[in-house]
XYZ file of C-alpha atoms in Angstrom:
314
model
C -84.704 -81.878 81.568
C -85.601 -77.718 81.537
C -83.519 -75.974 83.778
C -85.556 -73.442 85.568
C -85.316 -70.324 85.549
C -85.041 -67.515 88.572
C -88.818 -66.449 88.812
C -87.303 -62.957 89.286
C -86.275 -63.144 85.369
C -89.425 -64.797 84.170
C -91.755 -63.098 81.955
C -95.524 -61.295 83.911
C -98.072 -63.470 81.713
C -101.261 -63.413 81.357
C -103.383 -65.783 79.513
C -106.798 -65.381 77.227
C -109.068 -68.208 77.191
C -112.699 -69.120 76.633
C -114.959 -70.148 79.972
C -116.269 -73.807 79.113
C -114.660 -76.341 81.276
C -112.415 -78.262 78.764
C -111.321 -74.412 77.877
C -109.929 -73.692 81.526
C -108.631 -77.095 81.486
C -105.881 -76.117 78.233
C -105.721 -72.839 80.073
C -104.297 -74.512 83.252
C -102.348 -77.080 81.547
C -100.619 -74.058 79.623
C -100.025 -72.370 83.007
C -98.526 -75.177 85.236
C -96.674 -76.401 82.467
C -95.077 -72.500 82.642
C -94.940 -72.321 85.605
C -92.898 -75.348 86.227
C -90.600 -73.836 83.653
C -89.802 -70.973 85.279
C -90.166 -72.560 88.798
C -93.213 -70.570 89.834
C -96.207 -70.599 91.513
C -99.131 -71.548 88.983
C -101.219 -68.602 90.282
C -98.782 -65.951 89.601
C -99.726 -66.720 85.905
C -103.466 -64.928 85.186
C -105.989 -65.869 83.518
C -108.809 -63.862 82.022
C -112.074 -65.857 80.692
C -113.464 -64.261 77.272
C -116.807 -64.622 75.781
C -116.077 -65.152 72.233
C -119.023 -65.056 69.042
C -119.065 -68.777 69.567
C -120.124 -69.236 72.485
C -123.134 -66.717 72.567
C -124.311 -68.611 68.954
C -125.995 -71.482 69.865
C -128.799 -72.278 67.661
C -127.162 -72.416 63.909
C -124.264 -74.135 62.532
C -120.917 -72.119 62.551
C -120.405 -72.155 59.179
C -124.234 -70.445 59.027
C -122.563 -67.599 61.151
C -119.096 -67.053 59.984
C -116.668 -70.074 60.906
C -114.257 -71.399 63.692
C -112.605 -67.846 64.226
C -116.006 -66.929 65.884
C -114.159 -69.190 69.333
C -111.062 -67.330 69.053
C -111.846 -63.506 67.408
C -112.434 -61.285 70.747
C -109.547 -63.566 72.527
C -107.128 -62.090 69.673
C -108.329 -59.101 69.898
C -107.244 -59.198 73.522
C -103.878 -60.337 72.425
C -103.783 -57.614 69.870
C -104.830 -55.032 72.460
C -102.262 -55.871 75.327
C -104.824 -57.143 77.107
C -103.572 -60.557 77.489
C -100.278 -61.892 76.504
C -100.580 -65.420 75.242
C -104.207 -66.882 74.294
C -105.029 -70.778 74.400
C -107.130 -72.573 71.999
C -108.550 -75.797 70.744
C -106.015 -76.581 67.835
C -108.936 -77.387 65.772
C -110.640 -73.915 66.756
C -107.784 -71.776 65.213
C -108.461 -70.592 61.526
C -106.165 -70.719 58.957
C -105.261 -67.049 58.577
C -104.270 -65.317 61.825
C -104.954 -61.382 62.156
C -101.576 -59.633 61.479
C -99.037 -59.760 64.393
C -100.331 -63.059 65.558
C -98.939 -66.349 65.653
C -99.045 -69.968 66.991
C -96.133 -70.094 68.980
C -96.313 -73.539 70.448
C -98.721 -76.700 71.204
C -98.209 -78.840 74.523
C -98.240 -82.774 73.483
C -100.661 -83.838 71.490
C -103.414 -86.534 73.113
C -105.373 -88.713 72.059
C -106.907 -87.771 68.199
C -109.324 -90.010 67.650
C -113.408 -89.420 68.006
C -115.641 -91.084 70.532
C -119.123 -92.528 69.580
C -121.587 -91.779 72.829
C -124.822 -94.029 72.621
C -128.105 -93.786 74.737
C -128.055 -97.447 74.449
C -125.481 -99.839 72.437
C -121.646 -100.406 72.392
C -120.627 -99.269 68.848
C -122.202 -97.473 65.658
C -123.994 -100.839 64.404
C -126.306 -100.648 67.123
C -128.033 -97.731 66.174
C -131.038 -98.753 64.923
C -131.693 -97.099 61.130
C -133.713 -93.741 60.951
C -131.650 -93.312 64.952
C -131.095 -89.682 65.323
C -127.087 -88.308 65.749
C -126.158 -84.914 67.060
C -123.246 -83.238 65.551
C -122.234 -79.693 64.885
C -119.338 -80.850 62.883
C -119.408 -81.096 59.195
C -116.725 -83.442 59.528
C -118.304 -85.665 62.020
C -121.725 -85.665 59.890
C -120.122 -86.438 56.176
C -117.966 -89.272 58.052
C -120.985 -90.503 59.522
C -123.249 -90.731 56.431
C -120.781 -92.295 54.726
C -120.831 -95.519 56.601
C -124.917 -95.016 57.675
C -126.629 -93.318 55.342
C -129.887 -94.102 56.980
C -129.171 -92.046 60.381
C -131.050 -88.829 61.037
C -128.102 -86.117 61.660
C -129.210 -82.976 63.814
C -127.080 -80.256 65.412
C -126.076 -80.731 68.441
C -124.135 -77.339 69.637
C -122.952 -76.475 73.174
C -120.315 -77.934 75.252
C -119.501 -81.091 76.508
C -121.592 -81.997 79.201
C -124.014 -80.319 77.023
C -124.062 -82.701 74.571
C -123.970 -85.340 76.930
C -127.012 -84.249 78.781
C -128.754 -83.939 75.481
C -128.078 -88.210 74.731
C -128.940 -88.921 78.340
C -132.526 -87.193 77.761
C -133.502 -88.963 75.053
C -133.073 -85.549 72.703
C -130.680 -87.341 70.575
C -129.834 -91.504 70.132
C -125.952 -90.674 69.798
C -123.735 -88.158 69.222
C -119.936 -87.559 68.401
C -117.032 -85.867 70.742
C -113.598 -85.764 70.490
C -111.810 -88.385 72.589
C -109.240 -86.256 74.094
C -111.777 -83.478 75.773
C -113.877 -86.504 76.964
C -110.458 -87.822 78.663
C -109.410 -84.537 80.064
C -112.476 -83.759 81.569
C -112.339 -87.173 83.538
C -115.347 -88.004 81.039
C -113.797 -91.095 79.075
C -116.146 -93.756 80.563
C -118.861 -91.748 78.527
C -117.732 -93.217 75.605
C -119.505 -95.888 74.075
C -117.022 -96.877 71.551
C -113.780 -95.507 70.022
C -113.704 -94.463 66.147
C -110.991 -96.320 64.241
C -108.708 -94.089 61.796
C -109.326 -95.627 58.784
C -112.889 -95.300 59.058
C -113.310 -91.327 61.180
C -110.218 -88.870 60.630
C -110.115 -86.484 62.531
C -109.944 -82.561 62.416
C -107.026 -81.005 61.349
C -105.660 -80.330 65.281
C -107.806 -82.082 66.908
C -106.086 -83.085 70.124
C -103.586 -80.587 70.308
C -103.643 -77.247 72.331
C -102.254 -74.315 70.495
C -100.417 -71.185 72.339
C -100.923 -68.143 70.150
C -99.162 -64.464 71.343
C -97.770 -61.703 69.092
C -95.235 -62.327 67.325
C -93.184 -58.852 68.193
C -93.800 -59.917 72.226
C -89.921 -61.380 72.403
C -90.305 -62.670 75.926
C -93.815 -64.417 75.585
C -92.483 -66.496 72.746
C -89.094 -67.515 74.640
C -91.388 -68.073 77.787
C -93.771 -70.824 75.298
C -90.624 -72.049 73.623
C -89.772 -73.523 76.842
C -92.975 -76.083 76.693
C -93.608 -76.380 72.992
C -93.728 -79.872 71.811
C -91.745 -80.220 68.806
C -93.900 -83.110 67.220
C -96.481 -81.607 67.590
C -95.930 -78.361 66.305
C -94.048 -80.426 63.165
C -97.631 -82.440 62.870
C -100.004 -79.335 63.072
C -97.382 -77.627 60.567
C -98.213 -79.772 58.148
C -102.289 -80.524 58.416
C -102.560 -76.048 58.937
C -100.904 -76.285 56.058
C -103.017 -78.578 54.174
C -105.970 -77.090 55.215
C -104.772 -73.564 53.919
C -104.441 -75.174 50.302
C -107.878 -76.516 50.731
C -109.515 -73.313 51.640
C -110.491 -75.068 54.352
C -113.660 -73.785 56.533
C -116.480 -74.464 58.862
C -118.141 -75.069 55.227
C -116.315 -78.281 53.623
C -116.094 -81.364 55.799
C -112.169 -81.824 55.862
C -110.037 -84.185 58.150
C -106.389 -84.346 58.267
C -103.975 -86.226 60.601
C -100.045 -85.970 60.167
C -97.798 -88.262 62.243
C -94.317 -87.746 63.413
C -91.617 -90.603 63.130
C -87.912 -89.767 63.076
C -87.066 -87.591 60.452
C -90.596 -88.512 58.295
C -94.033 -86.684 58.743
C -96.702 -88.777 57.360
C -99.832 -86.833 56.475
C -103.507 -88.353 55.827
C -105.786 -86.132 54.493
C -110.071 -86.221 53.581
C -112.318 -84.238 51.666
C -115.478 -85.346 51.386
C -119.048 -84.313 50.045
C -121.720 -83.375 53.283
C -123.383 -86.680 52.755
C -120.502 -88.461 52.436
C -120.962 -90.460 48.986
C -118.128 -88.239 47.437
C -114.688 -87.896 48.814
C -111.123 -88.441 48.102
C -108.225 -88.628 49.818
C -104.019 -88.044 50.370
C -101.479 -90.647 51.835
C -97.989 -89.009 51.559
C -94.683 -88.278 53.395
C -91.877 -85.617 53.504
C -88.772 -84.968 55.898
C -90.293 -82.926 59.002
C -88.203 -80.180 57.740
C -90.840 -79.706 54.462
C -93.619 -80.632 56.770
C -95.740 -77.394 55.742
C -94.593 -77.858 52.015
C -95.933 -81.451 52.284
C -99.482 -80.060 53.687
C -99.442 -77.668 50.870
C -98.926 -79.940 47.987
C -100.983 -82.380 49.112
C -103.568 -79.840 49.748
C -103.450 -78.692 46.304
C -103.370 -82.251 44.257
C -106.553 -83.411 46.075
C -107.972 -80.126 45.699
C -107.474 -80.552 42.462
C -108.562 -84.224 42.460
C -111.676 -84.164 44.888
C -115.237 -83.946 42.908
C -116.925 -80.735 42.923
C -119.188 -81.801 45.365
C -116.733 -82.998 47.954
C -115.374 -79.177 47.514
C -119.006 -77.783 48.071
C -118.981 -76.351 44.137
């Protein structure tokens, strides 16, 4: 169990996040979880809501208008500024490179990682009738989803949750596709028509996890998140950040990855596929946790050099 610490000794934080609901939920999960580690109150901790590129671009597919650093660019450059001291993001949000004097520090516990199927009418993906129209803004999601139906109508579907949910509910859309664990945090689970199986939707690199980036100079920040970083999952995202690096992975290339902790052994399953789905190929393979990033990066770079040209959008 953490011993707490004096609140006279702990760190003055504040934290960066974005302003959609699942967003403030991380945010506050990162601040109690502080704040019970330094045995404060959870509103001595700030936070400060940031409008990132993301958010404001609504009508186009991110990898039209630059990638997944457009959710996290003017939060870092909050973080870079003083501004704020740690930031919180979606795990899956974070791109691969991080601006210069910027680093993850820490995840909390990973949830749930699978993807939930949300029907206007039906229990699972067989019961949308063929031609049914899917909302999706993930590449991912879409290439998965052709794969197995072929003769669904895929549209994007951006916005946030309830969003998207609204969107089914009025008929704009038959079905669409959210991740499990922002459904369950947001007291939304019941929504869920039916739960994707692994073996046939994996999911995002990160998806699940809540990443804790602050500068990497900012000595008393990073002991402050030591204090609540899971170690699994940190060891897990090490490894799929990793294989998503060798991949030159992007908002562009529909890419899933999902590493696994157990003991001393990170298991890593990774997916490249083609954006309708009739290409792909895939990575099964294990290291100790120790190599976990060396084991995303090999693995990255054997089905990179593997995957059809296609599945690599050449």
């Amino acid at each position: 169990m953490t011993q707490a610490i004096p609140a006279s000794s702990a760190p003055r934080l504040a934290i960066g996040t974005r302003g959609s609901p699942l967003a403030l939920w991380q945010a506050y999960a990162v601040r109690d979880a502080l704040a019970a580690a330094f045995g404060r109150a959870p509103d001595t901790i700030s936070l400060e809501v940031i409008r990132t590129s993301g958010d404001q671009i609504q009508d186009r597919a991110l990898s039209e208008a630059g990638g997944k650093g457009l959710f996290t660019k003017e939060i870092e450059e909050a973080l870079l500024d003083g501004r704020i001291d740690l930031a919180v993001h979606s795990a899956k949000d974070v791109a691969t490179v991080l601006p210069d004097g910027l680093h993850l520090a820490g995840y909390l516990p990973r949830a749930d990682v699978r993807d939930a199927l949300i029907l206007a009418e039906g229990a699972g993906l067989s019961d949308l009738p063929s031609g049914a129209r899917v909302g999706t803004a993930s590449l991912r999601r879409e290439a998965q989803l052709r794969r197995l139906r072929p003769d669904l109508q895929v549209g994007l579907l951006r916005g946030n949750v309830q969003t998207r949910l609204a969107k089914v509910r009025g008929g704009e859309f038959q079905g669409t596709l959210l991740a499990l664990a922002g459904l369950t945090r947001l007291g939304l689970a019941h929504e869920a028509s039916a739960i994707l199986p692994l073996d046939h939707f994996l999911p995002a690199v990160g998806q699940g996890a809540v990443a804790i980036e602050c500068r990497v100079a900012d000595e008393a920040t990073n002991a402050a998140i030591a204090r609540i970083a899971c170690r699994a999952t940190g060891i897990a995202l090490a490894a799929e950040r990793a294989f998503l690096a060798a991949l030159d992975g992007s908002c562009r290339t529909p890419i899933a990855g999902l590493a696994t902790v157990e003991g001393d052994i990170v298991r890593l399953r990774g997916l490249v596929l083609s954006p309708d789905g009739r290409d792909a190929a895939e990575a099964d393979e294990s290291a100790p946790v120790a190599d976990a990033a060396r084991l995303g990066t090999e693995s990255g770079v054997r089905l990179r050099g593997s995957a059809p040209a296609r599945a690599l959008g050449l």
